[in-house]
Amino acid sequence: MSQPASSSASAPPPEKAHADNVSKDDAGLPQPAVQQRAANKRMLHPSVIIAIWIAFSSGVIVYNKYLLVNLNFPYPVFLTTFHMAFAAVGTRLLARYTTMLKGLSNVEMTMERWYRNILPIGALFSASLILSNIAYLHLSVPFIQMLKAFTPVAVLIISFSFGLKQMSTTLTAIVMMISFGVAMASYGELEFNMTGFVYQVLAIAFESTRLVMVQVLLQGLKMDPLVSLYYFSPVCAAFNMVVLPFSEGLAPFRALASLGPLVLLSNAGVAFGLNIASVFLIGAASSLTLTLAGVLKDILLILGSMWLLGSTVTGLQFVGYGIALGGLVLFKTHKG
């Protein structure tokens, strides 16, 4: 990840050169996202960033599912807490021993800014990760990925509320198309579990809000992606630590002996890589890029789950998810 970090931390070009490098598609994005995208075009091709994110994201999903279910470690709050604590320590080690976070010197962090920007992102990140991991205890990987196809719709709705997007008839039709496809895929699920469904819907709501708020955070503080992770991962870990005693108590600590430190550390390492890739991808483009790039990851995960894990996907789900993907493609190519 040294290449992306170096490019994001480099000095911005002069205003005129920057304007020449920004495409028309960037016009509606918050300013820091545009700056990051222009830098990435010069230093690292976007497809490389997307490929790295897909690799880490798929790895985290499979590893978390394996750890929570197959290894009988059903403690998602503890797991998320450990991931965020690992990220907090990891970013500080990078800041101490590398130049990947030299952008810290450009951020004047005040208590007011911390309360207004960092604290909400940490809370939303904490909630989305915990709820998503809980859902994996109740739902299959393919069904969860199908439900996540609704995330762009949620992001759009929130973006409308923040004034980052303008409502149009075409966008409304696309939203309806994606929603109909996800509803059809849900109706076709053979092992539908209402508890897991509710947890995943809530996770999507919190995650969509976080994706939009990260754009607001980057715009307001002019923070590069790794610097933002440096600030909000400790907050997220702290929120989780408050929830942990009331949700899981001491049970996960007792189970650590049978799990082993290598499994937990390697799992957190993959999650740390995903956090870096995710935040960098968001900063490099827009709050929707991460979701749209996840379409390919979702397809690979669904097919892989059917082939490797024996997951069942019905014909109705294939049709519904196909409709949702069609809506995502229309959304991705939609201008305005």
C-alpha angles and dihedrals in degrees: 000000000000094000097057092044093051093051094047093049096049120108115274118251123249115287095252094050090046092053091050092053096050114092126218089257089065095058095094097046125100110264100252090052090054091050092050093048092051091050093048092053089059099040108027131014113245091233089063091053091048092048091051091049092049091051094051095040094051090045093052093049094050093041094048092048090049093048097044097043113016096039090042096236101136097175108114095164092055091045093051091046091053091048093053094044088051090051092049092052092041095054091048091052089050090050092049101044106024139041093238092106101039086124086080088083090062095056120086101199115196129179090249092053091045092054095043099042116012098042096055093048091051092049094049093045091050094050096045094050095046094047093046093051091048089054090059088064090063109026137053122252094245094051093048091051090051091052090050089062084079091064095091089055091053091046090051093050091050091044089055089053092051092046093242092121133035121229116243138170091246094052090048090054091049091050090052091049094052092044092051092049094050091047090052092049090051092050090053095052109119096197098042114170117190094203093054091042092055092047092051094047090052090047090054091050093052094042093050091051090049093051091055094042091052087060089051090047094050091046096048098043101027090228123164116230099261092048090053090052088049090059106038102038093072089049091051091048091050092052090050092050089056091052096042100075092050097044107036106003117190096331096099092050091054090050094053092084093063094040097053130219096260094062093047095045095046091048091051090047092057090046090051090053090051092050091053093046093045096049091043092051092049091049092046095057131353140313089264099052094080091053094047093046087054091066091081091044090052092052092049092047093049094049091042092050091052092049102037104026100031094238115172120234117180127218091248089056092051090052094045094047090046090056090048091049090049088055090049091052091050090049092049093051095040115113121209 
